[in-house]
Amino acid sequence: MSQENCIFCKIAAGEIPSATLYEDEEFRVILDVGPAAKGHMLVLPKEHYADILEMPEELTAKAFVVAKRMAQKMEQVLECDGINILQNNHEAAGQTVFHFHIHLIPRKKNDKIGLGWKPGTLSDADKAELLEKLR
């Protein structure tokens, strides 16, 4: 089921042209039109799910199997030094298109693509609280 106003639904359904790298019954993998690096691709489910929390577990698992296969091909063909496999959920986490998707970003040493963060510190109090609440 797709959403009428979702651009990724239209791309996944083939209604909007895309540079498709892979397609099966459930997924389409395309080149990102606003790439962080040459070869940046997106794994899109053909059904609409706003984020990973809405997706059935079996489909989520398959999405990452597709991502792994494409990452292996990316590494072989593009001879990159690393690959970011990135999946954002909700606006606060950087999601801008609210249709589940996985970014595959080829990386070269010293490419200056800023996807990192400054590590914080896990305090004993935070650790105890989180262990109690999240187990």
Short mmCIF file of C-alpha atoms in Angstrom, two decimals:
data_model
loop_
_atom_site.label_atom_id
_atom_site.label_comp_id
_atom_site.label_asym_id
_atom_site.label_seq_id
_atom_site.Cartn_x
_atom_site.Cartn_y
_atom_site.Cartn_z
CA MET A 1 0.00 0.00 0.00
CA SER A 2 1.44 3.37 -0.96
CA GLN A 3 0.66 6.88 0.15
CA GLU A 4 -0.54 9.23 -2.57
CA ASN A 5 1.71 12.15 -1.59
CA CYS A 6 4.88 10.15 -0.80
CA ILE A 7 7.68 10.69 -3.31
CA PHE A 8 9.46 7.47 -2.30
CA CYS A 9 6.22 5.49 -2.85
CA LYS A 10 6.06 6.93 -6.37
CA ILE A 11 9.73 6.16 -7.04
CA ALA A 12 9.45 2.63 -5.60
CA ALA A 13 6.38 1.99 -7.77
CA GLY A 14 8.18 3.23 -10.89
CA GLU A 15 5.83 6.21 -11.30
CA ILE A 16 8.77 8.62 -11.07
CA PRO A 17 11.90 7.69 -13.04
CA SER A 18 14.96 6.75 -11.01
CA ALA A 19 18.40 5.31 -11.54
CA THR A 20 17.43 1.83 -10.37
CA LEU A 21 20.28 -0.47 -9.38
CA TYR A 22 18.22 -3.39 -8.07
CA GLU A 23 14.56 -4.36 -7.90
CA ASP A 24 12.51 -7.28 -6.62
CA GLU A 25 8.88 -7.69 -5.54
CA GLU A 26 9.39 -5.82 -2.26
CA PHE A 27 12.28 -3.38 -2.79
CA ARG A 28 13.85 -0.96 -5.22
CA VAL A 29 17.43 0.31 -4.77
CA ILE A 30 18.18 3.64 -6.44
CA LEU A 31 21.00 6.14 -6.71
CA ASP A 32 20.35 9.09 -4.39
CA VAL A 33 19.74 12.30 -6.37
CA GLY A 34 21.40 14.31 -3.58
CA PRO A 35 24.36 12.06 -2.83
CA ALA A 36 26.77 12.47 0.06
CA ALA A 37 29.32 10.67 -2.14
CA LYS A 38 29.50 9.22 -5.64
CA GLY A 39 27.55 5.96 -5.55
CA HIS A 40 25.28 6.89 -2.58
CA MET A 41 22.20 4.67 -2.88
CA LEU A 42 18.87 4.18 -1.14
CA VAL A 43 17.05 0.94 -0.34
CA LEU A 44 13.29 1.60 -0.59
CA PRO A 45 10.48 -0.80 0.27
CA LYS A 46 7.67 -0.70 -2.29
CA GLU A 47 5.08 -0.57 0.49
CA HIS A 48 4.83 2.57 2.58
CA TYR A 49 6.11 2.49 6.13
CA ALA A 50 7.01 5.81 7.74
CA ASP A 51 9.94 4.32 9.63
CA ILE A 52 11.47 1.11 10.97
CA LEU A 53 9.03 1.05 13.88
CA GLU A 54 6.09 0.56 11.48
CA MET A 55 7.68 -2.20 9.38
CA PRO A 56 7.03 -5.89 9.96
CA GLU A 57 10.14 -7.62 11.28
CA GLU A 58 10.44 -9.98 8.29
CA LEU A 59 10.47 -7.04 5.87
CA THR A 60 12.93 -5.14 8.05
CA ALA A 61 15.26 -8.15 8.01
CA LYS A 62 14.98 -8.42 4.22
CA ALA A 63 15.72 -4.68 3.84
CA PHE A 64 19.04 -5.18 5.59
CA VAL A 65 19.81 -8.31 3.56
CA VAL A 66 19.29 -6.22 0.40
CA ALA A 67 21.44 -3.45 1.91
CA LYS A 68 24.23 -5.92 2.68
CA ARG A 69 24.21 -7.33 -0.86
CA MET A 70 24.31 -3.85 -2.38
CA ALA A 71 27.08 -2.81 0.03
CA GLN A 72 29.15 -5.80 -1.07
CA LYS A 73 28.67 -4.84 -4.69
CA MET A 74 29.42 -1.19 -3.87
CA GLU A 75 32.69 -2.13 -2.17
CA GLN A 76 33.75 -4.34 -5.08
CA VAL A 77 32.83 -1.97 -7.90
CA LEU A 78 33.65 1.41 -6.34
CA GLU A 79 36.70 0.19 -4.42
CA CYS A 80 35.70 2.30 -1.44
CA ASP A 81 37.54 2.18 1.88
CA GLY A 82 34.34 1.89 3.92
CA ILE A 83 30.57 2.11 3.75
CA ASN A 84 28.05 3.87 5.97
CA ILE A 85 24.77 1.98 6.28
CA LEU A 86 22.48 4.60 7.74
CA GLN A 87 18.80 4.51 8.65
CA ASN A 88 17.12 7.51 10.34
CA ASN A 89 13.81 7.44 12.22
CA HIS A 90 11.85 10.61 12.97
CA GLU A 91 12.79 14.22 12.32
CA ALA A 92 14.94 14.56 15.46
CA ALA A 93 17.16 11.77 14.12
CA GLY A 94 17.58 13.36 10.69
CA GLN A 95 14.73 11.71 8.76
CA THR A 96 13.50 14.10 6.06
CA VAL A 97 11.43 11.74 3.89
CA PHE A 98 8.96 9.79 5.99
CA HIS A 99 9.10 6.55 4.04
CA PHE A 100 11.49 3.96 5.50
CA HIS A 101 14.78 3.87 3.60
CA ILE A 102 18.36 2.82 4.13
CA HIS A 103 21.27 4.96 2.92
CA LEU A 104 24.37 3.20 1.61
CA ILE A 105 27.20 5.71 1.39
CA PRO A 106 30.59 4.70 -0.03
CA ARG A 107 33.48 6.24 1.88
CA LYS A 108 37.09 7.02 1.03
CA LYS A 109 39.74 7.80 3.61
CA ASN A 110 39.80 11.53 4.39
CA ASP A 111 36.67 12.27 2.30
CA LYS A 112 35.44 14.82 4.88
CA ILE A 113 31.83 13.56 4.80
CA GLY A 114 30.52 14.52 8.23
CA LEU A 115 28.51 11.64 9.66
CA GLY A 116 30.18 11.36 13.06
CA TRP A 117 29.60 12.71 16.54
CA LYS A 118 31.70 13.57 19.53
CA PRO A 119 31.51 10.62 21.95
CA GLY A 120 30.03 11.39 25.34
CA THR A 121 30.46 9.52 28.61
CA LEU A 122 28.21 6.82 30.06
CA SER A 123 27.86 7.69 33.74
CA ASP A 124 27.25 4.98 36.34
CA ALA A 125 23.86 6.56 37.15
CA ASP A 126 22.77 6.60 33.48
CA LYS A 127 23.99 3.04 33.01
CA ALA A 128 22.04 1.80 36.05
CA GLU A 129 18.89 3.66 34.98
CA LEU A 130 19.05 2.43 31.38
CA LEU A 131 19.77 -1.16 32.38
CA GLU A 132 16.73 -1.10 34.64
CA LYS A 133 14.38 0.50 32.11
CA LEU A 134 15.49 -1.09 28.84
CA ARG A 135 16.12 -4.70 29.77
#
